[in-house]
Coordinates of C-alpha atoms in Angstrom, one line a residue:
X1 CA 229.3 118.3 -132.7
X2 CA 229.4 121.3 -130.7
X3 CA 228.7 121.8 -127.4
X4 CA 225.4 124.0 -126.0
X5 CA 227.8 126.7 -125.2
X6 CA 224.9 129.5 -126.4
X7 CA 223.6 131.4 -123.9
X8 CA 219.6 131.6 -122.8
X9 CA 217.8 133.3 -125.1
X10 CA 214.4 134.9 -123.6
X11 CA 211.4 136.7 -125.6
X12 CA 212.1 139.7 -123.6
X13 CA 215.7 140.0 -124.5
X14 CA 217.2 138.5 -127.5
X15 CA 220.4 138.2 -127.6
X16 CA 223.1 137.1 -130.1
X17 CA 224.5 133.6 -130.0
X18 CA 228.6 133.6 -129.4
X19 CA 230.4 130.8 -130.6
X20 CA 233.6 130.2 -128.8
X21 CA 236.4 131.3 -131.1
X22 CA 238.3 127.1 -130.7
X23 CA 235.2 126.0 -132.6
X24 CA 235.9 128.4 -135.5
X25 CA 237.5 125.7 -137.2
X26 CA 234.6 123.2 -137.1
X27 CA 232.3 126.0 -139.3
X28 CA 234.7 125.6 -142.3
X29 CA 234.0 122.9 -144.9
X30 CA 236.8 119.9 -145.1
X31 CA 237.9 121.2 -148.5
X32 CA 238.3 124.9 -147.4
X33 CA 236.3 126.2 -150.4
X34 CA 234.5 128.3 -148.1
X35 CA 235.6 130.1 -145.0
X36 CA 233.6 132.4 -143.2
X37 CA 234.3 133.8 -140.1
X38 CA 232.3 133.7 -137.6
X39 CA 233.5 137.0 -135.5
X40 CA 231.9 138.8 -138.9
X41 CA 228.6 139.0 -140.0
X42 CA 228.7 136.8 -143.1
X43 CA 226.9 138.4 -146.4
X44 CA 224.1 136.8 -147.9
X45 CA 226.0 135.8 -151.1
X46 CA 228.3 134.1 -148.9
X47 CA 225.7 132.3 -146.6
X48 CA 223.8 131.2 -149.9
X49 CA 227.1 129.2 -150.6
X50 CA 226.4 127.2 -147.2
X51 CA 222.1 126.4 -147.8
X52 CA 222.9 124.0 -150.3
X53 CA 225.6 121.9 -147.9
X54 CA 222.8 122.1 -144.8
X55 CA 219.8 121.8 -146.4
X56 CA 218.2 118.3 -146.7
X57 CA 217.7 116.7 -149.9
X58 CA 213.5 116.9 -149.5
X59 CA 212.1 120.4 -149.3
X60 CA 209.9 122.3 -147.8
X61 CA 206.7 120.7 -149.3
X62 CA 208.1 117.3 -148.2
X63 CA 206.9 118.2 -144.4
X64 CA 203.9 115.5 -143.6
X65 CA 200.3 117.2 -143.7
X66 CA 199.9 114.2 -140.8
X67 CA 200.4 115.4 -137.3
X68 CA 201.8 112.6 -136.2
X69 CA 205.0 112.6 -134.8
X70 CA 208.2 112.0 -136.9
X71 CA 209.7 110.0 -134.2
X72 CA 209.7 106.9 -136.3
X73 CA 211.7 108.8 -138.8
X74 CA 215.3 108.0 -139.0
X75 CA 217.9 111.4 -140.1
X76 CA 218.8 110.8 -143.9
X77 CA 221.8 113.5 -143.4
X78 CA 225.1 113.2 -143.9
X79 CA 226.3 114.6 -141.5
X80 CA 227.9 117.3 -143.5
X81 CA 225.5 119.8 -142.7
X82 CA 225.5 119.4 -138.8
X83 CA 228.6 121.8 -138.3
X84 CA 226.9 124.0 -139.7
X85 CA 223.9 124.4 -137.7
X86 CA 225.1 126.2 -134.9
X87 CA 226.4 129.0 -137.2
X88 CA 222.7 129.5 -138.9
X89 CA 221.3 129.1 -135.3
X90 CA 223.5 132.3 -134.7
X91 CA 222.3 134.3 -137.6
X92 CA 219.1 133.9 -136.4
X93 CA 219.9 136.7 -133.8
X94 CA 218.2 140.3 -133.7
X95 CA 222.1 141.8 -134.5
X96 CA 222.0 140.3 -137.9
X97 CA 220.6 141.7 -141.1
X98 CA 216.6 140.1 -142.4
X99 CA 218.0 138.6 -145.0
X100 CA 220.8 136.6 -143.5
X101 CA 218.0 135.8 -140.7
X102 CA 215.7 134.5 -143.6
X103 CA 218.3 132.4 -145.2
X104 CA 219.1 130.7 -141.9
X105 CA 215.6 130.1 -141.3
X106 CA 215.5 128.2 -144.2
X107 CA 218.3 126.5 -143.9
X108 CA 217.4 125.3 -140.6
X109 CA 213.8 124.0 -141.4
X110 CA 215.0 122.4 -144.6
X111 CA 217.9 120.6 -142.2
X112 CA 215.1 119.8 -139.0
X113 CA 213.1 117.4 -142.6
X114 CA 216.0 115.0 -142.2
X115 CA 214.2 113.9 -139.0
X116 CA 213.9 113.2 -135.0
X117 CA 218.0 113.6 -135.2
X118 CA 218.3 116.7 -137.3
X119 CA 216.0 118.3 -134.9
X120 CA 217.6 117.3 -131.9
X121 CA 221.0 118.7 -133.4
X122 CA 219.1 121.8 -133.2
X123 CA 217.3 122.0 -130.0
X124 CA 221.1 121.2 -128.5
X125 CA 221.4 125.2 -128.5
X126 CA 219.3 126.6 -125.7
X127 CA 217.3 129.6 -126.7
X128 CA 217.1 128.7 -130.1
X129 CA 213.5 128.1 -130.1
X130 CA 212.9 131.5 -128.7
X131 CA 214.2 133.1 -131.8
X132 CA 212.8 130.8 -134.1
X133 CA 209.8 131.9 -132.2
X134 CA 210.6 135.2 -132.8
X135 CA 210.5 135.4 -136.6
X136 CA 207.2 135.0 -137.2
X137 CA 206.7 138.8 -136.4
X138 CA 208.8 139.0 -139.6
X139 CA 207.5 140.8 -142.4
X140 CA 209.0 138.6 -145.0
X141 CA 206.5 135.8 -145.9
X142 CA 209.3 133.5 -146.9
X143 CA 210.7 133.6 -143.3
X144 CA 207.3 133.6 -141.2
X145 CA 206.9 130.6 -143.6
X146 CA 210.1 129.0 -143.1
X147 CA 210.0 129.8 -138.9
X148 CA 205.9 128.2 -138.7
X149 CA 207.5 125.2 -140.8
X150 CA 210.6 125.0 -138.6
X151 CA 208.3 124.9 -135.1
X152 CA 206.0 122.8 -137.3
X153 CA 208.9 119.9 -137.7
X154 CA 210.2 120.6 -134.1
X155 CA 206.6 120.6 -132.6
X156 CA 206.5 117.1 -134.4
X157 CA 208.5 115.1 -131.8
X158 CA 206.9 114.5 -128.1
X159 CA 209.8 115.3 -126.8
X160 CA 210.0 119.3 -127.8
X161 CA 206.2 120.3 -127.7
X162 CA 206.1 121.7 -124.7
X163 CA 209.2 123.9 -125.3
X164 CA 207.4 125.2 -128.6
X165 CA 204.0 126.3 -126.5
X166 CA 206.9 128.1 -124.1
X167 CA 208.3 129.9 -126.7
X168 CA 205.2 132.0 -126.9
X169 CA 204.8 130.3 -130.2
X170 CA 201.2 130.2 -129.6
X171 CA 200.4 133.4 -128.8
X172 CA 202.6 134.3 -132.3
X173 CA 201.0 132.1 -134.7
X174 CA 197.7 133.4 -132.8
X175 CA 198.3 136.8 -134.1
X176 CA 199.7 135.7 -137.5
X177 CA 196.6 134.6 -138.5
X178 CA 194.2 137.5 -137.3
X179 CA 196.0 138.9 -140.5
X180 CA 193.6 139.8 -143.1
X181 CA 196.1 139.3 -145.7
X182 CA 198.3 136.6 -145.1
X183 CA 200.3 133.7 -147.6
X184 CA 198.6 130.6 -148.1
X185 CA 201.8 128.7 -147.0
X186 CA 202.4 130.6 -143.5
X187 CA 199.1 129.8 -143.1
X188 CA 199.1 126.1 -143.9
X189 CA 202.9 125.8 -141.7
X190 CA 201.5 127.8 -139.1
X191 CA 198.0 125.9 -138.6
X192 CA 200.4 122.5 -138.8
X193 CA 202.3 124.0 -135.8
X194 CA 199.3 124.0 -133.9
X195 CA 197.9 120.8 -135.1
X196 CA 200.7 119.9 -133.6
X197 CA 200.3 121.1 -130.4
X198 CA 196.7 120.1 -129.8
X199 CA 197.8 116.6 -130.1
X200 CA 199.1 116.6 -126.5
X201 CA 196.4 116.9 -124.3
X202 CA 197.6 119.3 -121.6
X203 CA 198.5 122.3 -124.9
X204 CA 195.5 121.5 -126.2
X205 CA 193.5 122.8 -123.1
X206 CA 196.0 125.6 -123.3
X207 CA 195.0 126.2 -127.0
X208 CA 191.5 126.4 -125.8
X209 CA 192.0 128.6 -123.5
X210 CA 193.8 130.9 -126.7
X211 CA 191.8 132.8 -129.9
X212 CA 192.5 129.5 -131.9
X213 CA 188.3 128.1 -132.2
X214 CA 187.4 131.0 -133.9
X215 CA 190.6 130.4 -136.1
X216 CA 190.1 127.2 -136.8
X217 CA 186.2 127.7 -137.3
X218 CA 187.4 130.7 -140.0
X219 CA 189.9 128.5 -142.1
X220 CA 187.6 125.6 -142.8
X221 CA 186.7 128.0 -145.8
X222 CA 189.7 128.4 -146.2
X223 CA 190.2 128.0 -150.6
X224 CA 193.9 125.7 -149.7
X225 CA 193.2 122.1 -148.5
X226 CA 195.8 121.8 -145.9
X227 CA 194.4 124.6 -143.9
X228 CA 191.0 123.4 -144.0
X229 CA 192.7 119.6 -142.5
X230 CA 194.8 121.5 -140.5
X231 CA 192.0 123.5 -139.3
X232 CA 189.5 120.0 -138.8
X233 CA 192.3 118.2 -136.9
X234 CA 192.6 121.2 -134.0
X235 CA 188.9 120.7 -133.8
X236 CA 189.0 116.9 -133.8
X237 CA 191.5 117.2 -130.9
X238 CA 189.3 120.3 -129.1
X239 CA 186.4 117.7 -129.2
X240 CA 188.1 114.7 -127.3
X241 CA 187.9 117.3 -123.9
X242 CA 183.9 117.4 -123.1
X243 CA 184.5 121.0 -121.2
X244 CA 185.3 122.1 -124.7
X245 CA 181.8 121.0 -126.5
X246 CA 179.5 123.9 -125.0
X247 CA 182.3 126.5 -126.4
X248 CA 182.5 124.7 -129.8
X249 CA 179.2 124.3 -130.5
X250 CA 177.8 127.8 -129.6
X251 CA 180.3 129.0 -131.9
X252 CA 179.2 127.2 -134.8
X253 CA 181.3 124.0 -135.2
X254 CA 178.7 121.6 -136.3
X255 CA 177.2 123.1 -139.6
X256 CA 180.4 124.2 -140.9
X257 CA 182.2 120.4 -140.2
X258 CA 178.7 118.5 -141.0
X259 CA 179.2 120.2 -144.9
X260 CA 182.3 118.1 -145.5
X261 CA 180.7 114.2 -144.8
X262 CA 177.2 115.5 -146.9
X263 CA 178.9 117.0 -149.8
X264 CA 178.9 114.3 -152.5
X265 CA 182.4 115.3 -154.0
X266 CA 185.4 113.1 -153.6
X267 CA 187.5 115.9 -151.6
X268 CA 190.2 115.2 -149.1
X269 CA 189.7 111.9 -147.2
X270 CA 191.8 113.8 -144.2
X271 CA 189.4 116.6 -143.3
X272 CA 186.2 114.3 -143.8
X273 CA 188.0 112.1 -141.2
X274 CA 188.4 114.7 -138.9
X275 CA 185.1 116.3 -138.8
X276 CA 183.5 112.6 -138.6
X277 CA 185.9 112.2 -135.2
X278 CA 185.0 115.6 -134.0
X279 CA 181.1 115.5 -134.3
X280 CA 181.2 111.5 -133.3
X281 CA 182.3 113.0 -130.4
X282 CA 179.7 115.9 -129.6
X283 CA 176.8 113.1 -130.2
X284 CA 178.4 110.9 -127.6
X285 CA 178.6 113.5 -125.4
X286 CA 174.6 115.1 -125.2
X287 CA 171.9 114.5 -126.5
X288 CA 171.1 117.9 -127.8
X289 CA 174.3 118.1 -129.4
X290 CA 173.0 115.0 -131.3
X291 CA 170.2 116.3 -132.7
X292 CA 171.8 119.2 -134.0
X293 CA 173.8 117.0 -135.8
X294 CA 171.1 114.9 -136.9
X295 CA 169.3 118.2 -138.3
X296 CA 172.4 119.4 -140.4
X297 CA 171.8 115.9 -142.6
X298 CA 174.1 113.2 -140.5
X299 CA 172.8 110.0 -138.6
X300 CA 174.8 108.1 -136.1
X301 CA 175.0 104.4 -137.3
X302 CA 176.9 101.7 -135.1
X303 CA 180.0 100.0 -136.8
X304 CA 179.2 96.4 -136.5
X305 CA 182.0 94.8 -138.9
X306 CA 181.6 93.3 -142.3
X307 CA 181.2 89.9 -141.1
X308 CA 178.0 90.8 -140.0
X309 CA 177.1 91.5 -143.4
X310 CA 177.9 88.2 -144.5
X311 CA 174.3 86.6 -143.6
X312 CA 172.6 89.7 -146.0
X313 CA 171.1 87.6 -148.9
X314 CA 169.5 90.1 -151.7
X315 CA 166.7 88.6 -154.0
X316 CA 168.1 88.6 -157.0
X317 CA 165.4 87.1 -158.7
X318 CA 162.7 88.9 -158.1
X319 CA 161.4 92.3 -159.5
X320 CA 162.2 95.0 -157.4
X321 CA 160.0 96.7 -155.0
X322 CA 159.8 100.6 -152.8
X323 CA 161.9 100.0 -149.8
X324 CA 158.0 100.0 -147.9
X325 CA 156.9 96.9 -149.8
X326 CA 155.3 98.8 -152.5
X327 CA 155.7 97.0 -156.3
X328 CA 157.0 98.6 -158.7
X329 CA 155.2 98.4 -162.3
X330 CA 157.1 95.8 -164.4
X331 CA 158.0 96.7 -168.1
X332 CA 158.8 94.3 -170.7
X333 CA 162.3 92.8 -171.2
X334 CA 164.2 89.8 -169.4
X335 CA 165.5 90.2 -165.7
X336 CA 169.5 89.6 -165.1
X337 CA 169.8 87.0 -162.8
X338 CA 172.4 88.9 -161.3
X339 CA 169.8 91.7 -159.6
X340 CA 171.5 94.1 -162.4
X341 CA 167.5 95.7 -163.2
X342 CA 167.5 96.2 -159.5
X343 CA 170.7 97.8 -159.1
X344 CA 169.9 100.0 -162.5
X345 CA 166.5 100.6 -161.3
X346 CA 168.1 102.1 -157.9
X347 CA 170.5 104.4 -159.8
X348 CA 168.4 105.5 -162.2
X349 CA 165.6 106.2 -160.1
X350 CA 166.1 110.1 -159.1
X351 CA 165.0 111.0 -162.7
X352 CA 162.5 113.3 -163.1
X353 CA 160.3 111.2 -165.3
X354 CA 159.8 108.7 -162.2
X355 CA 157.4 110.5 -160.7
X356 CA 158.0 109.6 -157.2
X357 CA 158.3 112.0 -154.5
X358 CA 162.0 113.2 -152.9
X359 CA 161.1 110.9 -149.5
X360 CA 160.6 107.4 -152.1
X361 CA 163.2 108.6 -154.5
X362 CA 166.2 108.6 -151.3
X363 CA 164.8 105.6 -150.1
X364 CA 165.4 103.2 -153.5
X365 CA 168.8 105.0 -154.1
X366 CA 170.1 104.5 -150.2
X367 CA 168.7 100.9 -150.1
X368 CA 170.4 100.5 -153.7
X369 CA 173.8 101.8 -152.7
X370 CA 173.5 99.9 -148.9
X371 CA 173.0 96.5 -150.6
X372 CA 175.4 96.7 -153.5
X373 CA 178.3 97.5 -150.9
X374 CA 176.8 94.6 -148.5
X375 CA 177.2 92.6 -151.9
X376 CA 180.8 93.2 -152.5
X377 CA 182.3 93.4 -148.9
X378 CA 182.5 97.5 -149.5
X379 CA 180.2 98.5 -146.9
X380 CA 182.7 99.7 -144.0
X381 CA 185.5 100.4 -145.5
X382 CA 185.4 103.8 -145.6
X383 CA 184.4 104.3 -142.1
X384 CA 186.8 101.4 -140.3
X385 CA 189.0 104.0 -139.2
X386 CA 186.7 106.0 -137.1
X387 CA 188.1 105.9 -133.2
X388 CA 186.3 103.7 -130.2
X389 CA 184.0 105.2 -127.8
X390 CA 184.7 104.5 -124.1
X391 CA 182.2 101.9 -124.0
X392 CA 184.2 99.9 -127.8
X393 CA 180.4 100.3 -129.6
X394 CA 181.7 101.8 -132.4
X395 CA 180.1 104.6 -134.6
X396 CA 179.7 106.6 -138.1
X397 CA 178.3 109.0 -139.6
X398 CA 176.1 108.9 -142.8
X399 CA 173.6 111.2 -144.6
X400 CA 170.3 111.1 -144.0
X401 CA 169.6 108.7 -147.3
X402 CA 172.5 106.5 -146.9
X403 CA 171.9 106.2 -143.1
X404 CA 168.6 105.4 -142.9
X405 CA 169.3 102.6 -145.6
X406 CA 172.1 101.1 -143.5
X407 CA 170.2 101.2 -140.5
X408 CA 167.1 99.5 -142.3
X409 CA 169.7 97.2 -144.0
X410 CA 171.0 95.9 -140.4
X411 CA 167.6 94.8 -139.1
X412 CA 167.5 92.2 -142.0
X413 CA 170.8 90.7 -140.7
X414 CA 171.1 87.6 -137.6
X415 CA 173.1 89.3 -135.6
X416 CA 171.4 90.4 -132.4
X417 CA 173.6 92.8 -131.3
X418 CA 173.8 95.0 -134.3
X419 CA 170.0 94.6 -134.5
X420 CA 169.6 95.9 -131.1
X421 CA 172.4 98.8 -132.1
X422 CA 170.1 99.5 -135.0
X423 CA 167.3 99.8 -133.1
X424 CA 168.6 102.1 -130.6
X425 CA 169.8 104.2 -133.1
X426 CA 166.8 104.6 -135.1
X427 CA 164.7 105.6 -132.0
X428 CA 167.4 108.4 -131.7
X429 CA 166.9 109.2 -135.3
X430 CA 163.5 109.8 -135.3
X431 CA 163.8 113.4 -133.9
X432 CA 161.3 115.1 -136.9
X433 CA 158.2 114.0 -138.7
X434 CA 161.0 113.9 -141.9
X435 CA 162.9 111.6 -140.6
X436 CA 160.1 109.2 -139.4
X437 CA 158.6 109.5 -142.9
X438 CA 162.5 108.6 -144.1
X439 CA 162.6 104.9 -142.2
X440 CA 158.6 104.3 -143.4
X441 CA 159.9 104.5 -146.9
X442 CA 162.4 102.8 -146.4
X443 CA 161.2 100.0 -145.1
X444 CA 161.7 99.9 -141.3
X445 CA 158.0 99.2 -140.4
X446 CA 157.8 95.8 -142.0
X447 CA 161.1 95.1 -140.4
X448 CA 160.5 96.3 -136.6
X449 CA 157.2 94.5 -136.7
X450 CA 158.6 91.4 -137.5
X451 CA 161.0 91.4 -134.5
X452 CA 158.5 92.1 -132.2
X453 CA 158.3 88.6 -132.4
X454 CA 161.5 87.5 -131.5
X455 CA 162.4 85.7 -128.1
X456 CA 165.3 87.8 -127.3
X457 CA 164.4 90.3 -124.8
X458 CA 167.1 93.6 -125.9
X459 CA 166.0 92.7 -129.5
X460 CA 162.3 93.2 -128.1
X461 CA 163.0 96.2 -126.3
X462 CA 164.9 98.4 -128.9
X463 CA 162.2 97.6 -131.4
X464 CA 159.3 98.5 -128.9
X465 CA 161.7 101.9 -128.7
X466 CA 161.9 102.8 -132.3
X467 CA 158.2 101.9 -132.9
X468 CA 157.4 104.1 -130.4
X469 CA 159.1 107.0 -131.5
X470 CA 157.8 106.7 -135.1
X471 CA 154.4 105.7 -133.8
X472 CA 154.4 109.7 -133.4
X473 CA 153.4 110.5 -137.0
X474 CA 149.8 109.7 -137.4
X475 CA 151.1 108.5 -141.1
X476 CA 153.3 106.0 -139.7
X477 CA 151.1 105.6 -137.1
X478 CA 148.7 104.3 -139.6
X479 CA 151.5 102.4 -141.3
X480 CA 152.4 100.4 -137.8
X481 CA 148.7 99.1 -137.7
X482 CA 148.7 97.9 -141.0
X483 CA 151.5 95.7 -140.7
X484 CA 149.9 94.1 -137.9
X485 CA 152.3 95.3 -134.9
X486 CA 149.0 95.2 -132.6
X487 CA 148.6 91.5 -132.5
X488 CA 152.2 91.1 -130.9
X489 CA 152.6 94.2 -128.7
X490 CA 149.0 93.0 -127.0
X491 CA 151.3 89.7 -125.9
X492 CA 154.1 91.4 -124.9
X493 CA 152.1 93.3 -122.6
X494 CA 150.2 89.9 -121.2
X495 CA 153.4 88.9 -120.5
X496 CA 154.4 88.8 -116.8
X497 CA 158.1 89.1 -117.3
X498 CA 157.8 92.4 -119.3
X499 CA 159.7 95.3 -117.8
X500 CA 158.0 98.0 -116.6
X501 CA 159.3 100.3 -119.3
X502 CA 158.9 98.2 -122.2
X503 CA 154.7 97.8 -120.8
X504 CA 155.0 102.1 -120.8
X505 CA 156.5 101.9 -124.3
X506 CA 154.3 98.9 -125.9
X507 CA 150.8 101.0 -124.0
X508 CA 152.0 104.1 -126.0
X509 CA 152.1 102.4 -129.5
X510 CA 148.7 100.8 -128.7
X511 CA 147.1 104.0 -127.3
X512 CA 147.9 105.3 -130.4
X513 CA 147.0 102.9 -132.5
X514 CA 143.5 102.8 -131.1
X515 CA 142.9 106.6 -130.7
X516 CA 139.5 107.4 -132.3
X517 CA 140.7 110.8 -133.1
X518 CA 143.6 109.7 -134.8
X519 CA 141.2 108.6 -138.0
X520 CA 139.5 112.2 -138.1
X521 CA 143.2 113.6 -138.3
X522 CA 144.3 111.3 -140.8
X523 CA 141.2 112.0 -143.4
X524 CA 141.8 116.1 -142.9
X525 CA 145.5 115.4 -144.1
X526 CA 144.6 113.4 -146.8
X527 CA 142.0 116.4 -148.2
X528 CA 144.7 118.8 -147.2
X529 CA 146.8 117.0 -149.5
X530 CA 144.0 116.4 -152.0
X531 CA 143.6 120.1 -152.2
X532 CA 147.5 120.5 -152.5
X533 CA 147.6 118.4 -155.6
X534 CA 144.9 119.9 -157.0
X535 CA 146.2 123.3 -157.0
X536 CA 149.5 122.2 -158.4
X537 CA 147.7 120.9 -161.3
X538 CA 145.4 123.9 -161.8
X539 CA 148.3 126.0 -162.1
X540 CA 150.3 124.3 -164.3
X541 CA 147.0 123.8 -166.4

């Protein structure tokens, strides 16, 4: 191995590496098949001769799309390659011709994918990394690629990230990608190098101090996969520093990353994980910033663990009702004793010839979907990954249809503290007249009500909270008083050790329940609705 006998290479002045002339025969391959010297400026066809001897054996689409580090990773070289490097770290210098530059380029990022010790063979050489650096102002897209992949695999290991950011890498890869016209592989390399980067918590305030939000925010529509990951894990890191959120959401960040967890198609696993990291943590954050979320089609849900689940016992021998208690007309035939006409009934029941409005239709499919992972032991696997809050509550987030059914879903279980969870998080939910309609449909009345008669005093006090906040729609409202939640909120409130804010809460449902003008309302929206109906029918007539 040689020693670090290049001297400092700054961005201002690059200048090019000399190689004692007592190491000249350490460049030359045992067998003497190919000699170049190194007081020369070797030609291309010659230095092609050398890529396959220093190049590992996994390519350039081998790097990891992961930005964790590849300090785990043990070198698979040879070792015949290492004399090499210093030579192609060399022809990296602004005294060389472009293409020799690219082909060492190359060379060098296929060597740094043998691992932590291939990379540390070349980071032996100071000033290296500031012409590395320096090649993505290249106009070749082969060697901007092969540079952003080289500081991709270098920025990979702890230990070199901060030497990276000093290159002025940032500020490079920055301007790389204000191009309008730029390859879909310097692009992916490039955001990986800052991916990268924004792992380490002191670059990443230095990245937000940089044009990269915009960036990131731009290449979530980006048509290549990687970019769009690449682009949700800067923003995912971004979000773990609070001072961040007021810059991230006023540019945008929570429609664009709310579009990935409501889409229905399978897509990448990676990016939905990293915009379900990110906004988890603008709703822990503020309130506000939570109900923007909840208005693009996303509710928070706590993570309670399967186990919980385990107490869930469907009827699976009963004909199937609406989520609200509503039954269903039965039509001839047997029942499967297995709860099979209830599952097919959920499934099936968006078709247009069930004549049920949008509101019932989300409710039978969620509660469907809900139970059936409950059922097979399904229902948080694909959200066990999501990262602890400060205070270990855990969280998710769902759509609007399959959050309101796990939330409902989690009031039928015995666990008090993912009752209480479920509570709270419906009272948070229940931000619009929608989404109040949303948890009458699908059943949550019937359920609150029930626990207002529980002895357990949080279980007492997040129901009294969600009631209250879906007491606001007079239709609810009217729903709350018909399930009888007046008989036990009137002893809650006799009671003397009721906490002052739970006798506020309780006196609001009742007020409501009891306002005399309440009734007038209720009959003008049922003739508004009359009258709706009505002229539907006209005009199709």
């Amino acid at each position: 191995m040689f020693p670090a006998a290049l001297s400092v290479v700054t961005p201002s002045k690059l200048s090019a590496f000399i190689i004692p002339s007592s190491h000249s025969q350490h460049l030359l391959h045992p067998n003497n098949a190919t000699r170049l010297s190194i007081f020369s400026k070797p030609s291309s066809s010659r230095l092609s001769l050398l890529l396959p001897r220093l190049s590992s054996s996994n390519g350039p689409d081998a790097t990891s799309s992961s930005p964790s580090g590849i300090d785990a990773v043990e070198s698979t070289s040879s070792g015949l390659g290492d004399g090499y490097v210093a030579l192609f770290v060399r022809m990296l210098g602004l005294d060389h011709d472009p293409l020799d530059r690219e082909q060492a380029i190359v060379a060098l990022w296929k060597y740094s994918l043998g691992g932590k010790k291939c990379i540390g063979t070349i980071m032996q050489f100071p000033g290296c990394i500031n012409l590395i650096a320096n090649l993505l102002r290249s106009e070749s897209s082969a060697t901007c690629e092969a540079a952003a992949g080289l500081l991709r695999s270098i920025s990979s290991v702890n230990l070199y990230r901060n030497s990276v950011a000093d290159s002025g890498a940032i500020e490079e890869i920055n301007r790389l990608l204000t191009q309008s016209s730029l390859a879909t592989e310097v692009k992916e390399q490039s955001m990986g190098t800052l991916w990268n980067l924004s792992v380490d918590e002191k670059l990443c305030m230095r990245l937000a101090k940089s044009d990269i939000l915009p960036l990131c925010i731009k290449y979530l529509d980006d048509e290549d996969m990687k970019v769009k990951e690449a682009a949700g894990g800067i923003l995912a890191n971004l979000a773990l520093n609070r001072s961040n959120h007021d810059a991230m959401v006023e540019a945008g960040v929570i429609p664009k990353l709310a579009k990935f967890l409501i889409s229905n198609s399978e897509g990448s696993k990676v990016i939905k994980k990293e915009a379900r990291n990110a906004l988890l943590e603008l709703v822990k954050s503020d309130d506000y910033y939570r109900i923007l979320v909840i208005e693009e089609g996303l509710v928070p849900v706590p993570l309670i663990g399967a186990a919980a689940y385990k107490s869930f016992t469907p009827r699976l021998h009963e004909w199937p009702t609406l989520p609200d208690g509503t039954e269903i007309e039965k039509t001839p035939g047997q029942n499967s004793k297995y709860g099979a006409s209830e599952l097919l009934l959920g499934l099936n029941i968006d078709d247009k010839n069930a004549n049920l409005d949008e509101a019932k239709a989300n409710a039978i499919i969620g509660r469907t979907q809900q139970q059936f992972l409950a059922r097979i032991g399904a229902i948080e696997m694909e959200e066990k990954t999501v990262s602890e809050s400060s205070n270990d509550q855990l969280l998710t987030l769902l759509s609007w249809r399959d959050g309101v059914a796990r939330l409902v879903l989690i009031l039928e279980l015995e666990d008090k503290s993912a009752i209480v969870r479920s509570a709270e998080s419906i009272a948070g939910a229940c931000i619009n007249e929608y989404m109040r309609i949303a948890f009458k449909e699908a059943g949550a009345v019937k359920n609150l009500v029930r626990l207002l008669y529980c002895d357990h005093n949080e279980v007492q006090f997040a129901v009294i909270q969600a009631l209250e906040r879906l007491s606001a729609s007079n239709v609810v409202c009217r729903v709350i008083e018909a399930e009888g939640a007046l008989h036990p909120l009137v002893s809650i409130l006799k009671r003397s050790e009721t906490s002052g804010l739970a006798v506020e809460k309780a006196l609001n449902i009742v007020a409501r329940i009891l306002d005399p003008s309440k009734e007038m309302q209720l009959k003008l929206m049922d003739l508004r609705r009359c009258l709706t109906e009505q002229k539907v029918k006209f005009q199709r007539g």
